[in-house]
Amino acid sequence: MKEPRHDAPAKTGWEPYLDPDEKVLWQGGPDASVVLNAGSISALLFGLAFAGFALIWMIMAAMDGEFFWMFGLIHFSAGVGIAGGSLLWPAWRRRHSWYTLTDRRAFIATDMPVVGRKLKSYPIASDTVLEFENNTPASLFFHREYRRTKNGTREVRVGFERIQDGKRVYDLMRGIQRQAVAP
Amino acid sequence: MTRRVGYGEDALGGPWDAKLRHGEEIIWSGTPRLGLALDWHKFWAIVPATAVCLFYLVATLREPSRGEELAIGPVGPVAIFAGFVIYLAGYSAFYAMTIPGIIRYALTTERAFIYRAVPWPKLADYDIGLTAPIDLQNASIYFADETVRQGRKLRRRAVGFRNISPAEAEAIHDMLREIQQRAIT
């Protein structure tokens, strides 16, 4: 497993977006290694089967000598995209992500090729639900949002994924919540 | 609170004036830059359909070789289908465009207004949530989400000021934070 990137946040340049009296408590980056889990494995198998079927169809269509076989390229590319994307996309996204926790907000910054830079901030309130997954590396989720899919939308968890010092960040967030409650 | 007139506007007034609550003030108004933003979900749905249409059109219009029968159907229905696909592509591309003047934005001390003049005038307002995430993306900023019906499906989409320039988006970011902080204290 690659070491999480602790030197990365200095490059993100999000300091101008802090409130005048806002203090940075923690900065870090996620582990960017490729992770195999149930979801990625099933997508990988589905994508390979889809691409394989398209490949067989293309070979059989090409035997007729017409240019019909080229239409299999659409399905073949889709299959390869599903297989490769499910495996590489999450790691690629994490590789271009940086995290910051201040005394009132959590920041997630991304700088993806073509898409460009994005900076999203999530206020941490006393009623913010924290979901801590104490694995190695750990993940800490603090927001849920909806992402668009082919069949409508699905709810996804948002947070600091695969960070090395997860317990410390969790304790810092609990501290922010206690301060928010305190009179 | 900071007040600022954005791109394409002379003053802070606009179609939202009559909707302001007591004590609510406009702190920014502007219009987006001209921009074509592809809706990738629609784009990927349209690509295969367009490819099939083009294939049939080319195959149908192709002169059959000597002794070969034309096996593809008539041009008319295919052309109608192709026209429908192109209409869908054009409509979705137009709807995703940001056009100065046709779309106008305003931010008040409590909420945001988004006005769209076509296909018919529509003014929507969104309260700035105390704990709403603020999403700054290059020249755009998003601060709310809403549920929209598309056919039989319900979709959630992000709401914000699109394509207003990086400097304007950063200024709006600071104003939104002022609104959130003021509401907390």
Short mmCIF file of N, CA, C and O in Angstrom, two decimals, chain A residues 16-19 21-22 66-68 71 74 104-105 107 114-125 127-128 143 145-153, chain B residues 39 41-42 47-48 51-52 54-56 58-59 62 68 72 130-138 145 150 153-157 170 173-174 177-178 180-181:
data_model
loop_
_atom_site.label_atom_id
_atom_site.label_comp_id
_atom_site.label_asym_id
_atom_site.label_seq_id
_atom_site.Cartn_x
_atom_site.Cartn_y
_atom_site.Cartn_z
N PRO A 16 -7.10 31.10 0.96
CA PRO A 16 -7.93 32.30 0.75
C PRO A 16 -9.42 32.07 0.99
O PRO A 16 -10.17 33.03 1.11
N TYR A 17 -9.85 30.83 1.05
CA TYR A 17 -11.28 30.55 1.20
C TYR A 17 -11.70 30.37 2.65
O TYR A 17 -12.85 30.07 2.93
N LEU A 18 -10.74 30.50 3.57
CA LEU A 18 -11.08 30.37 4.98
C LEU A 18 -11.70 31.66 5.49
O LEU A 18 -11.40 32.75 4.99
N ASP A 19 -12.57 31.53 6.50
CA ASP A 19 -13.11 32.71 7.17
C ASP A 19 -11.96 33.42 7.89
O ASP A 19 -10.94 32.78 8.21
N ASP A 21 -11.30 34.25 10.93
CA ASP A 21 -10.81 33.68 12.19
C ASP A 21 -10.84 32.15 12.17
O ASP A 21 -10.81 31.51 13.22
N GLU A 22 -10.87 31.58 11.01
CA GLU A 22 -10.96 30.11 10.89
C GLU A 22 -9.56 29.49 10.98
O GLU A 22 -8.62 29.97 10.35
N GLU A 66 -18.50 -7.29 -44.30
CA GLU A 66 -19.10 -5.96 -44.30
C GLU A 66 -18.49 -5.12 -43.17
O GLU A 66 -17.67 -5.61 -42.39
N PHE A 67 -18.96 -3.87 -43.07
CA PHE A 67 -18.42 -3.02 -42.01
C PHE A 67 -19.32 -3.00 -40.77
O PHE A 67 -19.18 -2.18 -39.89
N PHE A 68 -20.26 -3.94 -40.73
CA PHE A 68 -21.17 -4.04 -39.58
C PHE A 68 -20.40 -4.23 -38.27
O PHE A 68 -20.83 -3.77 -37.22
N PHE A 71 -19.84 -1.62 -35.47
CA PHE A 71 -20.82 -1.19 -34.46
C PHE A 71 -20.63 -1.90 -33.13
O PHE A 71 -21.10 -1.44 -32.10
N ILE A 74 -18.74 0.10 -30.12
CA ILE A 74 -19.41 0.89 -29.07
C ILE A 74 -19.57 0.05 -27.81
O ILE A 74 -19.21 0.47 -26.71
N ARG A 104 -14.31 24.63 11.94
CA ARG A 104 -15.75 24.68 11.68
C ARG A 104 -16.18 23.96 10.39
O ARG A 104 -17.37 23.73 10.18
N ARG A 105 -15.24 23.64 9.53
CA ARG A 105 -15.62 23.02 8.26
C ARG A 105 -14.64 21.93 7.85
O ARG A 105 -13.48 21.93 8.26
N PHE A 107 -13.02 20.42 4.32
CA PHE A 107 -12.83 20.76 2.91
C PHE A 107 -12.39 19.53 2.14
O PHE A 107 -11.54 18.77 2.60
N VAL A 114 -8.59 17.81 -17.08
CA VAL A 114 -9.74 18.18 -17.93
C VAL A 114 -10.84 18.84 -17.10
O VAL A 114 -11.27 19.96 -17.40
N VAL A 115 -11.29 18.19 -16.03
CA VAL A 115 -12.41 18.73 -15.23
C VAL A 115 -12.00 20.02 -14.52
O VAL A 115 -12.77 20.97 -14.45
N GLY A 116 -10.79 20.05 -14.00
CA GLY A 116 -10.30 21.26 -13.32
C GLY A 116 -10.42 21.15 -11.81
O GLY A 116 -10.69 20.09 -11.26
N ARG A 117 -10.24 22.29 -11.15
CA ARG A 117 -10.20 22.31 -9.69
C ARG A 117 -11.61 22.48 -9.12
O ARG A 117 -12.41 23.24 -9.65
N LYS A 118 -11.84 21.78 -8.01
CA LYS A 118 -13.09 21.93 -7.28
C LYS A 118 -12.76 21.99 -5.80
O LYS A 118 -11.86 21.30 -5.34
N LEU A 119 -13.49 22.82 -5.11
CA LEU A 119 -13.30 22.93 -3.67
C LEU A 119 -14.68 22.91 -3.02
O LEU A 119 -15.50 23.78 -3.27
N LYS A 120 -14.92 21.89 -2.23
CA LYS A 120 -16.22 21.79 -1.59
C LYS A 120 -16.03 21.83 -0.09
O LYS A 120 -15.17 21.12 0.45
N SER A 121 -16.82 22.65 0.58
CA SER A 121 -16.69 22.77 2.03
C SER A 121 -17.99 22.32 2.70
O SER A 121 -19.08 22.61 2.21
N TYR A 122 -17.84 21.62 3.82
CA TYR A 122 -18.99 21.07 4.55
C TYR A 122 -18.92 21.58 5.99
O TYR A 122 -18.04 21.16 6.74
N PRO A 123 -19.83 22.46 6.39
CA PRO A 123 -19.83 22.90 7.79
C PRO A 123 -20.07 21.71 8.73
O PRO A 123 -20.90 20.86 8.47
N ILE A 124 -19.28 21.66 9.81
CA ILE A 124 -19.45 20.62 10.82
C ILE A 124 -20.31 21.19 11.94
O ILE A 124 -19.89 22.12 12.63
N ALA A 125 -21.51 20.68 12.09
CA ALA A 125 -22.43 21.17 13.11
C ALA A 125 -22.58 20.12 14.20
O ALA A 125 -22.11 18.98 14.06
N ASP A 127 -25.11 18.52 15.00
CA ASP A 127 -25.96 17.40 14.59
C ASP A 127 -25.43 16.68 13.34
O ASP A 127 -26.11 15.85 12.76
N THR A 128 -24.21 17.00 12.93
CA THR A 128 -23.62 16.29 11.79
C THR A 128 -23.35 14.84 12.19
O THR A 128 -22.72 14.57 13.22
N HIS A 143 -21.14 13.48 5.55
CA HIS A 143 -22.22 14.08 4.74
C HIS A 143 -22.74 13.02 3.78
O HIS A 143 -22.01 12.08 3.44
N GLU A 145 -24.81 12.80 0.02
CA GLU A 145 -25.35 13.58 -1.10
C GLU A 145 -25.81 12.64 -2.21
O GLU A 145 -25.52 11.44 -2.17
N TYR A 146 -26.52 13.21 -3.15
CA TYR A 146 -27.09 12.40 -4.22
C TYR A 146 -26.28 12.58 -5.49
O TYR A 146 -25.98 13.70 -5.88
N ARG A 147 -25.94 11.49 -6.12
CA ARG A 147 -25.23 11.53 -7.41
C ARG A 147 -26.15 10.97 -8.47
O ARG A 147 -26.89 10.00 -8.23
N ARG A 148 -26.03 11.53 -9.63
CA ARG A 148 -26.89 11.14 -10.72
C ARG A 148 -26.44 9.80 -11.31
O ARG A 148 -25.25 9.57 -11.50
N THR A 149 -27.39 8.95 -11.60
CA THR A 149 -27.09 7.69 -12.26
C THR A 149 -28.02 7.53 -13.45
O THR A 149 -28.89 8.37 -13.68
N LYS A 150 -27.84 6.42 -14.16
CA LYS A 150 -28.68 6.16 -15.33
C LYS A 150 -30.16 6.06 -14.93
O LYS A 150 -31.04 6.47 -15.66
N ASN A 151 -30.41 5.53 -13.74
CA ASN A 151 -31.79 5.28 -13.33
C ASN A 151 -32.28 6.26 -12.27
O ASN A 151 -33.10 5.91 -11.43
N GLY A 152 -31.79 7.45 -12.27
CA GLY A 152 -32.23 8.45 -11.29
C GLY A 152 -31.05 8.95 -10.50
O GLY A 152 -30.07 9.43 -11.05
N THR A 153 -31.15 8.82 -9.17
CA THR A 153 -30.04 9.24 -8.33
C THR A 153 -29.79 8.19 -7.26
O THR A 153 -30.65 7.39 -6.94
N ASP B 39 -24.00 18.03 -21.09
CA ASP B 39 -24.56 17.16 -20.07
C ASP B 39 -24.09 15.75 -20.43
O ASP B 39 -24.63 15.12 -21.33
N HIS B 41 -24.31 12.83 -19.13
CA HIS B 41 -25.24 11.70 -19.05
C HIS B 41 -26.10 11.63 -20.31
O HIS B 41 -26.31 10.55 -20.86
N LYS B 42 -26.57 12.79 -20.76
CA LYS B 42 -27.38 12.80 -21.99
C LYS B 42 -26.51 12.53 -23.20
O LYS B 42 -26.90 11.86 -24.14
N VAL B 47 -25.04 9.35 -28.05
CA VAL B 47 -23.99 8.87 -28.97
C VAL B 47 -24.37 7.56 -29.67
O VAL B 47 -24.33 7.49 -30.91
N PRO B 48 -24.78 6.51 -28.93
CA PRO B 48 -25.12 5.26 -29.64
C PRO B 48 -26.29 5.44 -30.59
O PRO B 48 -26.27 4.92 -31.71
N ALA B 51 -25.12 7.15 -33.65
CA ALA B 51 -24.30 6.26 -34.46
C ALA B 51 -25.18 5.32 -35.28
O ALA B 51 -24.94 5.10 -36.48
N VAL B 52 -26.22 4.77 -34.64
CA VAL B 52 -27.14 3.87 -35.35
C VAL B 52 -27.84 4.62 -36.48
O VAL B 52 -27.96 4.13 -37.61
N LEU B 54 -26.85 7.33 -38.11
CA LEU B 54 -25.90 7.64 -39.19
C LEU B 54 -25.61 6.40 -40.02
O LEU B 54 -25.56 6.45 -41.25
N PHE B 55 -25.47 5.28 -39.32
CA PHE B 55 -25.19 4.03 -40.01
C PHE B 55 -26.32 3.71 -41.00
O PHE B 55 -26.08 3.42 -42.17
N TYR B 56 -27.55 3.80 -40.52
CA TYR B 56 -28.68 3.46 -41.39
C TYR B 56 -28.83 4.46 -42.54
O TYR B 56 -29.14 4.10 -43.67
N VAL B 58 -26.43 6.26 -43.94
CA VAL B 58 -25.35 6.02 -44.91
C VAL B 58 -25.65 4.77 -45.71
O VAL B 58 -25.55 4.75 -46.95
N ALA B 59 -26.06 3.70 -45.00
CA ALA B 59 -26.33 2.43 -45.69
C ALA B 59 -27.51 2.55 -46.65
O ALA B 59 -27.52 1.95 -47.71
N ARG B 62 -26.62 4.78 -49.72
CA ARG B 62 -25.53 4.23 -50.54
C ARG B 62 -26.10 3.59 -51.81
O ARG B 62 -27.11 2.90 -51.76
N GLU B 68 -26.59 -6.27 -56.45
CA GLU B 68 -26.86 -6.32 -55.01
C GLU B 68 -28.20 -5.66 -54.71
O GLU B 68 -28.52 -4.62 -55.27
N ILE B 72 -31.57 -2.46 -46.73
CA ILE B 72 -31.95 -1.55 -45.64
C ILE B 72 -33.27 -0.88 -45.97
O ILE B 72 -33.61 -0.67 -47.13
N LEU B 130 -27.83 26.76 6.68
CA LEU B 130 -26.74 27.01 7.64
C LEU B 130 -25.58 26.06 7.45
O LEU B 130 -24.42 26.43 7.55
N THR B 131 -25.92 24.79 7.18
CA THR B 131 -24.87 23.78 7.05
C THR B 131 -24.79 23.24 5.62
O THR B 131 -24.30 22.14 5.40
N ALA B 132 -25.27 24.03 4.67
CA ALA B 132 -25.24 23.58 3.28
C ALA B 132 -23.80 23.57 2.77
O ALA B 132 -23.06 24.54 2.97
N PRO B 133 -23.40 22.48 2.13
CA PRO B 133 -22.06 22.48 1.53
C PRO B 133 -21.96 23.54 0.43
O PRO B 133 -22.93 23.79 -0.27
N ILE B 134 -20.80 24.14 0.33
CA ILE B 134 -20.56 25.10 -0.74
C ILE B 134 -19.54 24.49 -1.69
O ILE B 134 -18.45 24.11 -1.27
N ASP B 135 -19.93 24.39 -2.94
CA ASP B 135 -19.11 23.68 -3.93
C ASP B 135 -18.58 24.67 -4.96
O ASP B 135 -19.33 25.16 -5.80
N LEU B 136 -17.30 24.98 -4.87
CA LEU B 136 -16.68 25.94 -5.77
C LEU B 136 -15.97 25.20 -6.89
O LEU B 136 -15.07 24.40 -6.63
N GLN B 137 -16.41 25.43 -8.12
CA GLN B 137 -15.85 24.68 -9.26
C GLN B 137 -15.42 25.66 -10.34
O GLN B 137 -16.25 26.11 -11.12
N ASN B 138 -14.17 26.00 -10.38
CA ASN B 138 -13.65 26.93 -11.38
C ASN B 138 -14.49 28.20 -11.43
O ASN B 138 -14.43 29.01 -10.54
N ASP B 145 -29.33 21.84 -3.43
CA ASP B 145 -29.73 20.83 -4.42
C ASP B 145 -31.26 20.74 -4.43
O ASP B 145 -31.93 21.20 -3.51
N GLN B 150 -37.73 13.92 -14.30
CA GLN B 150 -37.33 13.75 -15.71
C GLN B 150 -38.00 12.49 -16.21
O GLN B 150 -37.58 11.39 -15.89
N LYS B 153 -38.74 9.50 -13.79
CA LYS B 153 -37.72 9.40 -12.75
C LYS B 153 -37.58 10.71 -11.99
O LYS B 153 -37.74 11.78 -12.56
N LEU B 154 -37.25 10.58 -10.71
CA LEU B 154 -36.92 11.76 -9.92
C LEU B 154 -35.41 11.83 -9.80
O LEU B 154 -34.75 10.84 -9.53
N ARG B 155 -34.86 13.02 -10.04
CA ARG B 155 -33.40 13.18 -9.95
C ARG B 155 -33.08 14.33 -9.03
O ARG B 155 -33.80 15.32 -8.97
N ARG B 156 -31.96 14.20 -8.32
CA ARG B 156 -31.47 15.32 -7.52
C ARG B 156 -30.39 16.00 -8.33
O ARG B 156 -29.58 15.34 -8.97
N ARG B 157 -30.39 17.31 -8.31
CA ARG B 157 -29.32 18.02 -9.02
C ARG B 157 -28.83 19.20 -8.20
O ARG B 157 -29.59 19.78 -7.42
N GLU B 170 -15.46 33.19 -6.53
CA GLU B 170 -14.77 33.32 -5.25
C GLU B 170 -15.41 34.39 -4.38
O GLU B 170 -15.53 34.24 -3.16
N HIS B 173 -18.48 32.95 -2.97
CA HIS B 173 -18.12 32.01 -1.90
C HIS B 173 -18.00 32.76 -0.57
O HIS B 173 -18.55 32.34 0.46
N ASP B 174 -17.28 33.88 -0.59
CA ASP B 174 -17.11 34.66 0.64
C ASP B 174 -18.44 35.20 1.15
O ASP B 174 -18.70 35.23 2.35
N ARG B 177 -20.41 32.44 2.80
CA ARG B 177 -19.86 32.16 4.13
C ARG B 177 -20.30 33.24 5.12
O ARG B 177 -20.60 32.94 6.28
N GLU B 178 -20.34 34.48 4.66
CA GLU B 178 -20.82 35.57 5.54
C GLU B 178 -22.26 35.31 5.97
O GLU B 178 -22.61 35.49 7.13
N GLN B 180 -23.82 32.40 6.10
CA GLN B 180 -23.86 31.25 7.02
C GLN B 180 -23.36 31.62 8.41
O GLN B 180 -23.96 31.26 9.41
N GLN B 181 -22.26 32.37 8.46
CA GLN B 181 -21.68 32.74 9.75
C GLN B 181 -22.60 33.69 10.51
O GLN B 181 -22.73 33.60 11.71
#
